Short mmCIF file of C-alpha atoms and ligand atoms in Angstrom, two decimals:
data_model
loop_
_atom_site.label_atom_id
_atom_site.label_comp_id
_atom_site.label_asym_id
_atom_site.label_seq_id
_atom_site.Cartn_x
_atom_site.Cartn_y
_atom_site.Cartn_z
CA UNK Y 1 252.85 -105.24 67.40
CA UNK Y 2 249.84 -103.07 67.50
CA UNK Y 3 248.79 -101.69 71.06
CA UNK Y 4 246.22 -103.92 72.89
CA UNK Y 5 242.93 -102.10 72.71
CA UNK Y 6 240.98 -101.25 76.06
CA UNK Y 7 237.97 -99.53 75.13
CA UNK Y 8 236.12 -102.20 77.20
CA UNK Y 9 236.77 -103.73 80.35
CA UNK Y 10 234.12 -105.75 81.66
CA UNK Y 11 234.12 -106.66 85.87
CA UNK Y 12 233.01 -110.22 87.05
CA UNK Y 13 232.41 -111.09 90.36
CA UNK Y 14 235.06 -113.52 91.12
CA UNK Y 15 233.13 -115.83 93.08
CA UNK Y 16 230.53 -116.46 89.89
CA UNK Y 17 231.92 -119.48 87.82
CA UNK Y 18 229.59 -119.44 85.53
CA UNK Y 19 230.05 -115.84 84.39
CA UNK Y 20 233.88 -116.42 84.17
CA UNK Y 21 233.59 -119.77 82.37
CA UNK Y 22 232.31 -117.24 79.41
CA UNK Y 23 234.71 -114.31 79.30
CA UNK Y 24 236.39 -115.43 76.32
CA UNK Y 25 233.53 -115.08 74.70
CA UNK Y 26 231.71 -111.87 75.53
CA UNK Y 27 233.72 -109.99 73.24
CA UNK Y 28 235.04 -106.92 75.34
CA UNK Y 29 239.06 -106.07 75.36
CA UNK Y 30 239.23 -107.17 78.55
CA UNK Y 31 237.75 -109.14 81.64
CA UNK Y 32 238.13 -107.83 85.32
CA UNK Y 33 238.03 -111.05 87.41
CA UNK Y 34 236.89 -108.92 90.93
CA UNK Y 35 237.87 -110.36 94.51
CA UNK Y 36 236.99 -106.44 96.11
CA UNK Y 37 233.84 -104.75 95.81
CA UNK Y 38 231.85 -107.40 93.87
CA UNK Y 39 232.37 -110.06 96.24
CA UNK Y 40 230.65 -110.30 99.40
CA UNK Y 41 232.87 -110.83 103.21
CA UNK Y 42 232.10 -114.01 103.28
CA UNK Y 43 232.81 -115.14 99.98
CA UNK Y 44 236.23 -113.87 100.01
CA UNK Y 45 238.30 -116.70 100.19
CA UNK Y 46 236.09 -118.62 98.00
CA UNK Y 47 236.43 -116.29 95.09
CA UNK Y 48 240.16 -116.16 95.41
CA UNK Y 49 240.72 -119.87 94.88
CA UNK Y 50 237.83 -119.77 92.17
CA UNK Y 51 239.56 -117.35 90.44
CA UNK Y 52 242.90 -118.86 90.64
CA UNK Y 53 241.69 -122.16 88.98
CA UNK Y 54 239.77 -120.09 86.34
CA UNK Y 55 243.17 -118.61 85.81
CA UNK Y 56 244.52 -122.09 85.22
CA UNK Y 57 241.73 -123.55 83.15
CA UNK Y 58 239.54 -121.22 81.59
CA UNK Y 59 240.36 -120.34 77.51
CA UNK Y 60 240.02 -116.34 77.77
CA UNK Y 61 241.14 -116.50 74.03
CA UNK Y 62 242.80 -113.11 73.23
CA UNK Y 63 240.93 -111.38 76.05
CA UNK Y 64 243.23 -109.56 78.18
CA UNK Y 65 242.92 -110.84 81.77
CA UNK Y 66 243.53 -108.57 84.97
CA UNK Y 67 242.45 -109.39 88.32
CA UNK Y 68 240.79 -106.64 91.01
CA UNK Y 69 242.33 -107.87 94.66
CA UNK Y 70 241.71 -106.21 97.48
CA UNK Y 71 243.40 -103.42 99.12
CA UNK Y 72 246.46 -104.16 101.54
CA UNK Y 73 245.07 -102.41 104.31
CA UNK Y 74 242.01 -104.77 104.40
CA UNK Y 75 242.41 -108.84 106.02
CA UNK Y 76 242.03 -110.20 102.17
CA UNK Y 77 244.54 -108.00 100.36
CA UNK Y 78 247.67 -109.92 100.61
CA UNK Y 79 246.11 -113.51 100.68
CA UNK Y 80 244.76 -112.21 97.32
CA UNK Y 81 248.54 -111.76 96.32
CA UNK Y 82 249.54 -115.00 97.58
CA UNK Y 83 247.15 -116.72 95.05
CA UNK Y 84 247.04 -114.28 92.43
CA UNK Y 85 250.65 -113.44 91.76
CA UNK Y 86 252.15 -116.78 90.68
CA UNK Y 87 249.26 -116.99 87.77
CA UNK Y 88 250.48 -113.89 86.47
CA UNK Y 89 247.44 -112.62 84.56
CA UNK Y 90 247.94 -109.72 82.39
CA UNK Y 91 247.18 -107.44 84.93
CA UNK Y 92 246.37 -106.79 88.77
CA UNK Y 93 244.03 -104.15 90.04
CA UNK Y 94 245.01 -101.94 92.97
CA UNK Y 95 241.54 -100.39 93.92
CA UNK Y 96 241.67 -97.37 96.59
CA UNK Y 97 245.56 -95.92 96.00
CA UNK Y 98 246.01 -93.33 97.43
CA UNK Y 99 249.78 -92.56 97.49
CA UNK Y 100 253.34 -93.19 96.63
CA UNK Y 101 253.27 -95.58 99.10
CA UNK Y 102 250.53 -97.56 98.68
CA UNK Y 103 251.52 -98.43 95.63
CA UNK Y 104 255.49 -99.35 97.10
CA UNK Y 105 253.73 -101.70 99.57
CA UNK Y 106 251.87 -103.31 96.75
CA UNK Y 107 255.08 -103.62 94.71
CA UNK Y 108 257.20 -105.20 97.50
CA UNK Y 109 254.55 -107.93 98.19
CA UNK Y 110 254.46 -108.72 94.46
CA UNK Y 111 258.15 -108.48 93.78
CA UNK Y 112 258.47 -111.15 96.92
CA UNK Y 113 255.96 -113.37 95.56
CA UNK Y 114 257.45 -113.41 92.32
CA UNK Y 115 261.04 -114.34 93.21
CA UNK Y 116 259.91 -117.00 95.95
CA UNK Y 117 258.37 -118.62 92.24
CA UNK Y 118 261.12 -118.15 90.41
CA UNK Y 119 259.02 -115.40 87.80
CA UNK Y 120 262.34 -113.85 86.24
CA UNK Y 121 261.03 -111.34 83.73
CA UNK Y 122 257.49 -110.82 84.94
CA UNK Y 123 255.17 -109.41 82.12
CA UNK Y 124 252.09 -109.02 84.56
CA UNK Y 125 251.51 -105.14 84.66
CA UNK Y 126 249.73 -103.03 87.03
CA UNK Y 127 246.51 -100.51 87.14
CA UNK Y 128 246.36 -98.56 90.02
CA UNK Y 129 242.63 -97.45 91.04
CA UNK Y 130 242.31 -93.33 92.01
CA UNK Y 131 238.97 -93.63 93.80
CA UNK Y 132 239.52 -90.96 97.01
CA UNK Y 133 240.03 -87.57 96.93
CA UNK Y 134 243.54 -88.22 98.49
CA UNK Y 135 244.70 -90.27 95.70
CA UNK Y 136 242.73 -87.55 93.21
CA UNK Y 137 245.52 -85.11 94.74
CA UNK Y 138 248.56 -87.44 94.91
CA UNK Y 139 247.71 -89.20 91.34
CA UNK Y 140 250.90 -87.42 89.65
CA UNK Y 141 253.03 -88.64 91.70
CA UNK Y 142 251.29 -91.98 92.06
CA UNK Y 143 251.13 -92.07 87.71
CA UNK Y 144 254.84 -91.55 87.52
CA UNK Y 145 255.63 -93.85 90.85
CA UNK Y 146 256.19 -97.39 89.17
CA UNK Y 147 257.30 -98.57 85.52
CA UNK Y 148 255.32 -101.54 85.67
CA UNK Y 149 252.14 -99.32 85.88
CA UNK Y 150 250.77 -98.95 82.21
CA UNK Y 151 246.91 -97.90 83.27
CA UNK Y 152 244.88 -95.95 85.72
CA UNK Y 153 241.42 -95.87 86.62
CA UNK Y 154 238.81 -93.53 87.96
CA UNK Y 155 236.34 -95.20 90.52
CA UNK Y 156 233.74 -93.01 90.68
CA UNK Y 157 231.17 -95.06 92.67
CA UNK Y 158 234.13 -94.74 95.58
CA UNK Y 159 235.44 -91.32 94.56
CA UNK Y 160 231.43 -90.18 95.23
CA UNK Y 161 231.06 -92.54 98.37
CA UNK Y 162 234.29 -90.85 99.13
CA UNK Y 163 233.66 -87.03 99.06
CA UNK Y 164 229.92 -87.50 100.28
CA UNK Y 165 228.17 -86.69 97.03
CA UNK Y 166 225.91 -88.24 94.90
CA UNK Y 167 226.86 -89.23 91.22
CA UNK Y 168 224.75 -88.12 88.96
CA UNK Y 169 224.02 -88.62 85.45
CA UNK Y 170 226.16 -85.27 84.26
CA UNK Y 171 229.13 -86.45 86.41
CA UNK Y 172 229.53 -83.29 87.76
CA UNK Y 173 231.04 -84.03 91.07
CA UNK Y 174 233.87 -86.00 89.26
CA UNK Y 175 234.62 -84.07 86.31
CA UNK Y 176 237.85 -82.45 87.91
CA UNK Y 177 239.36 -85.89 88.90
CA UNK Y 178 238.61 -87.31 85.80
CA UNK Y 179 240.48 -84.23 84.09
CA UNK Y 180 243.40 -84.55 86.51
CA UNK Y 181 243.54 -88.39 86.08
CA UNK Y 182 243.89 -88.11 82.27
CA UNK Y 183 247.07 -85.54 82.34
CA UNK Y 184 248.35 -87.82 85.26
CA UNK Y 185 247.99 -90.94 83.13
CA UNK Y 186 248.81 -89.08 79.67
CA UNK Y 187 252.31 -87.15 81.10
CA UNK Y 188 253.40 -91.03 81.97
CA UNK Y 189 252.33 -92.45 78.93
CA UNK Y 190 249.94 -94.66 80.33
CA UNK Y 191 246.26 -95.98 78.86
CA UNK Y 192 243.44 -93.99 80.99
CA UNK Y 193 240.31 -96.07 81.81
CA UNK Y 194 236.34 -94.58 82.81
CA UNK Y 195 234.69 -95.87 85.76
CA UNK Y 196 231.31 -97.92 85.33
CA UNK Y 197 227.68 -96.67 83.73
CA UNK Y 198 225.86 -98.40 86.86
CA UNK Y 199 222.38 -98.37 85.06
CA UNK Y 200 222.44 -101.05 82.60
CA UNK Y 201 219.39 -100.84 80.90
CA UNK Y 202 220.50 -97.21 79.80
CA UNK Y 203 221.97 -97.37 76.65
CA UNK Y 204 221.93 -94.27 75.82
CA UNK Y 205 223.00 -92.66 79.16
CA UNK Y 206 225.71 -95.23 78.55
CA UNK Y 207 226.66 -94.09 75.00
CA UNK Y 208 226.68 -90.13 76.32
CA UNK Y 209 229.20 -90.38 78.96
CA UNK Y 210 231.26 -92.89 76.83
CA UNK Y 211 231.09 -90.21 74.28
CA UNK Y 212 232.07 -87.45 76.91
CA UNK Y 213 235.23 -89.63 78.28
CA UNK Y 214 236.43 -90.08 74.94
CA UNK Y 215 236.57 -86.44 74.20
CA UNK Y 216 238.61 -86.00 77.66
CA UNK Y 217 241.32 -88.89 76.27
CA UNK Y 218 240.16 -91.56 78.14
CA UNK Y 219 241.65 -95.33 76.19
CA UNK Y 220 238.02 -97.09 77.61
CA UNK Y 221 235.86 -97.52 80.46
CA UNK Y 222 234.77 -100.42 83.21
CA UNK Y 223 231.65 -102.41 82.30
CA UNK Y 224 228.88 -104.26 84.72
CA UNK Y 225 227.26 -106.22 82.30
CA UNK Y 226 227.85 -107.87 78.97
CA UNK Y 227 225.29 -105.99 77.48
CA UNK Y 228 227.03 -102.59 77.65
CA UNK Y 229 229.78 -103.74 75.21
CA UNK Y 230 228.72 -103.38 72.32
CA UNK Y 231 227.41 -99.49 73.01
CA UNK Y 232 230.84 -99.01 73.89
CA UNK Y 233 232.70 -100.09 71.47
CA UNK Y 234 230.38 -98.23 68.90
CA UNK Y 235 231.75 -94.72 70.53
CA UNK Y 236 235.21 -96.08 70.37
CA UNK Y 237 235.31 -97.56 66.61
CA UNK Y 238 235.77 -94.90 64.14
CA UNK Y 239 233.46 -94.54 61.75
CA UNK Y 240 233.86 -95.21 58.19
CA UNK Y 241 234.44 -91.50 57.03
CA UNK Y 242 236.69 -90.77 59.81
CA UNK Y 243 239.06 -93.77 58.86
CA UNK Y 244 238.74 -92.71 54.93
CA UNK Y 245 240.03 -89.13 56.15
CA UNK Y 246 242.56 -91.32 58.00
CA UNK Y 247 243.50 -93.07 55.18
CA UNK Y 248 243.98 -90.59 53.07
CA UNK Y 249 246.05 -88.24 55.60
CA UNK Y 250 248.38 -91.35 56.28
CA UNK Y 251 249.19 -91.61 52.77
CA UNK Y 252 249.59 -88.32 51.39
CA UNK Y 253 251.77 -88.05 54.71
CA UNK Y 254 253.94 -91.02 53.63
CA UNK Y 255 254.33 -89.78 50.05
CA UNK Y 256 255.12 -86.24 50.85
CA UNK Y 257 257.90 -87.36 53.71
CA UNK Y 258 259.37 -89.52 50.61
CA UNK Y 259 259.73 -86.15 48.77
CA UNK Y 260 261.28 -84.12 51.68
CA UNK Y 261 258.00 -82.55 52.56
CA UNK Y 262 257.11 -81.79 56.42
CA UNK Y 263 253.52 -80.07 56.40
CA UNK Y 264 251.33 -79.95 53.52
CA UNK Y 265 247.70 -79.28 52.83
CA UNK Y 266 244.57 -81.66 52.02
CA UNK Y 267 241.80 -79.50 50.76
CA UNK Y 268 242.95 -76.52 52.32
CA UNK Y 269 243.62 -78.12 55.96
CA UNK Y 270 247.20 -77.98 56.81
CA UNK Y 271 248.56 -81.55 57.78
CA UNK Y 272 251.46 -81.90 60.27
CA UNK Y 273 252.94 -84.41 62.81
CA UNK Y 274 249.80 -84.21 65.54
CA UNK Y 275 247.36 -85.18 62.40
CA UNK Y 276 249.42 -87.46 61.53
CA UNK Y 277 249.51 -88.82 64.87
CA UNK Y 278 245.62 -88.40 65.26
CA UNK Y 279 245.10 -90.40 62.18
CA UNK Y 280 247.32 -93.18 62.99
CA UNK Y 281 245.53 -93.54 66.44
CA UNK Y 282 242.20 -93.90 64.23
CA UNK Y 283 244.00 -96.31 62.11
CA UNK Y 284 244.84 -98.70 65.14
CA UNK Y 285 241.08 -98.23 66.03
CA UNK Y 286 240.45 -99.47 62.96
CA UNK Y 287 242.64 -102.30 62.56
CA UNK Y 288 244.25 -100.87 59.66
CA UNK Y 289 248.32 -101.93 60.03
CA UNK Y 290 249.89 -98.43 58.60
CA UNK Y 291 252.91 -100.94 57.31
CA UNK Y 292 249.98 -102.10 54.98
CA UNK Y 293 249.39 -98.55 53.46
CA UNK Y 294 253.27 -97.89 53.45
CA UNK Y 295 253.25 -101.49 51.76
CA UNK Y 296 250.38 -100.26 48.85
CA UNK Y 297 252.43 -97.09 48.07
CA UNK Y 298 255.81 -98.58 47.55
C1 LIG O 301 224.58 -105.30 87.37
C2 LIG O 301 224.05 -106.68 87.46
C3 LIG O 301 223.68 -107.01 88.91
C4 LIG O 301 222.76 -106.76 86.57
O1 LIG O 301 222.27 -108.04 86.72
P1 LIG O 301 221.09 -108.61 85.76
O2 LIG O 301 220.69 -109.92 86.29
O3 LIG O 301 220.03 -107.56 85.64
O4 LIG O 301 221.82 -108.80 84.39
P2 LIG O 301 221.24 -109.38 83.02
O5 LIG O 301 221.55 -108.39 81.96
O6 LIG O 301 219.83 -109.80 83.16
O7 LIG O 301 222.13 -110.65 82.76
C5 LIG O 301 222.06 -111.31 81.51
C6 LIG O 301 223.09 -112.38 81.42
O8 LIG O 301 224.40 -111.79 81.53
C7 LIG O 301 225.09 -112.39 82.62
N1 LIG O 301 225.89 -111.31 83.24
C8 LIG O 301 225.41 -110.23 83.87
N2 LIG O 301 226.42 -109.47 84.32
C9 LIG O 301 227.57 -110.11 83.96
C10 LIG O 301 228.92 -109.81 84.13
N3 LIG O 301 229.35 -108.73 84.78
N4 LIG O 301 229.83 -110.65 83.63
C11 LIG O 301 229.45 -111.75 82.99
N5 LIG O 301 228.15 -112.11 82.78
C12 LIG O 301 227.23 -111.28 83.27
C13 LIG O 301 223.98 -112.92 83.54
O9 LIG O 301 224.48 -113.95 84.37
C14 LIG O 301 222.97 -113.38 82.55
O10 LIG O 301 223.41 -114.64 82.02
P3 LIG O 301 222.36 -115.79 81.63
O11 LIG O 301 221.61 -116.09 82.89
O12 LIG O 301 223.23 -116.91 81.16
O13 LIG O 301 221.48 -115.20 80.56
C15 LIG O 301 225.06 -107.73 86.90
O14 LIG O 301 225.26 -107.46 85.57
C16 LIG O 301 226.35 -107.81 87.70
O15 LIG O 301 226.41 -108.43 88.73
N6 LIG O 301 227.42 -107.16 87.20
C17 LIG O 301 228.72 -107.13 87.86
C18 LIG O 301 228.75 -106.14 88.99
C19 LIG O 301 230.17 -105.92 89.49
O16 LIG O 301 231.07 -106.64 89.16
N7 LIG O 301 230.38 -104.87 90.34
C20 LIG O 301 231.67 -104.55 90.86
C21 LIG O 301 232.45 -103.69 89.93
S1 LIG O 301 231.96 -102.01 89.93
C22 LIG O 301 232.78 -101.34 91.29
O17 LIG O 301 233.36 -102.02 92.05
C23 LIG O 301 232.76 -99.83 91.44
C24 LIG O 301 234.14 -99.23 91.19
O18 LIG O 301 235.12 -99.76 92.03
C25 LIG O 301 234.45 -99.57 89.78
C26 LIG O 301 235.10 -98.80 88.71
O19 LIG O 301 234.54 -97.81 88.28
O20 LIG O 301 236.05 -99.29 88.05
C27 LIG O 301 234.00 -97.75 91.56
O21 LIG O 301 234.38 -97.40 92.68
O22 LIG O 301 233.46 -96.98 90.74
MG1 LIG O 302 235.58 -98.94 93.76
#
């Protein structure tokens, strides 16, 4: 099966109904159902129940679901767990991590939960949030930590708040962890997601950085607002000559490996494995199932 797609991951407040009613149908990768920053104190245990029941009743269609709870060290964090865990969305949020053994606390809670409801082969997987210089410095250690990990995030509103700087447009103050986050994620295999574009009325700020992340190997990036999709997703698509070039790399590569050829050229560029590779990830992008090249050549 082809690998889900997270170029956009769009955060609801989890106390809004109304806004999580719809996200099946806003048509970003994914949904971030939010019971930490978005919500306010005293909305916290409202928003948990809400989003439990939305997790019960609401059609997200093939929108992949993962819910933000709250850290452990706060009062909400493991009452988020307590309702959270036995829905087993596709995903839980660990915002703030820090270390090693943040993320073992987290773990231990959820494995609990899980076996007290009889969840035998758990699919539900885990992001863990890098948004503090500590967890900036420990995030190789925290990448590699857990298997059930398979993302990890940059929160640069925090990660600013954090090291007493302002974030501006360039991202200059977060540049390094955003470098260090992608070889962190990247050594462990692992899809590496942007933080949020808080202005949303600038597309084309928006379109810039999402440009800029891309080029650093980022998979996607947090959205605010449904209206920042489809910018977004026009960085992340290919465009029609890149997926020709594709195309045409991924089948000269499958003819030539018929033949017993490893490298070969395609007007004058030499082809080998990380091309290959390079193509096939714009392939996915594209929707194009290499099995149906293959398929065409036979
Ligand atoms: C920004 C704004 C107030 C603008 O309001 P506006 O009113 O100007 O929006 P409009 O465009 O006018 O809305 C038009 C229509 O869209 C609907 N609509 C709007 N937003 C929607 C949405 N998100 N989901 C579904 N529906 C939506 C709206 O209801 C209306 O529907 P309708 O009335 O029917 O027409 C609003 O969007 C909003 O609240 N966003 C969510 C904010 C949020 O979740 N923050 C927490 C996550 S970040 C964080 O925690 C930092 C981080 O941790 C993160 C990290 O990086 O990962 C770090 O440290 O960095
Ligand atoms: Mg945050």
């Amino acid at each position: 099966m082809a690998k889900k797609k997270r170029r956009s991951m769009l955060y609801i407040p989890g106390n809004n109904p109304a806004m999580i009613q719809q996200a099946g149908v806003y048509g970003c990768d994914a949904v971030l159902l939010d019971l930490e920053d978005a919500v306010a104190l005293n909305q916290k245990d409202a928003a948990r129940i809400l989003v439990r029941s939305m997790l019960e009743t609401v059609n997200f269609y093939d929108t992949e679901v993962c819910v933000r709870v709250n850290n452990l060290q706060t009062p909400f964090g493991l009452a988020d767990l307590e309702e959270i865990v036995p829905m087993q969305p596709d995903n839980i949020r660990f915002p703030k991590t820090e270390s090693v053994q943040d993320v073992k606390d987290f773990m231990k809670e959820v494995r609990r939960i899980e076996k007290e409801h009889g969840i035998k082969d758990p699919k539900m997987t885990i992001h863990v949030m890098i948004e503090t210089a500590k967890g900036v410095a420990n995030v190789y250690e925290i990448a590699a930590c857990e298997p059930r990990i398979d993302a990890i995030t940059i929160g640069g509103q925090d990660l600013t708040a954090d090291m007493g700087i302002v974030k501006t447009p360039d991202g200059a103050g977060i540049d390094y962890a955003r470098k260090r986050i992608v070889m962190a994620g990247k050594a462990n295999n692992l899809d590496v997601l942007d933080t949020v574009f808080a202005d949303v009325n600038d597309d084309e700020g928006l379109k810039e950085e999402t440009e800029y992340i891309k080029k650093l190997g980022f998979a996607g990036k947090a959205l605010i607002n449904p209206r920042q999709v489809d910018p977004v997703h026009e960085v992340f698509n290919p465009s029609e000559n890149e997926i020709r070039k594709a195309y045409r790399v991924y089948s000269e590569f499958y003819k030539n490996t018929k033949a017993g050829i490893g490298v070969f050229a395609i007007d004058g560029k030499m082809i080998d494995a990380p091309v290959v590779q390079r193509a096939i990830t714009v392939l996915e992008y594209a929707n194009i199932d290499i099995k149906d090249i293959e398929k065409s050549l036979d």
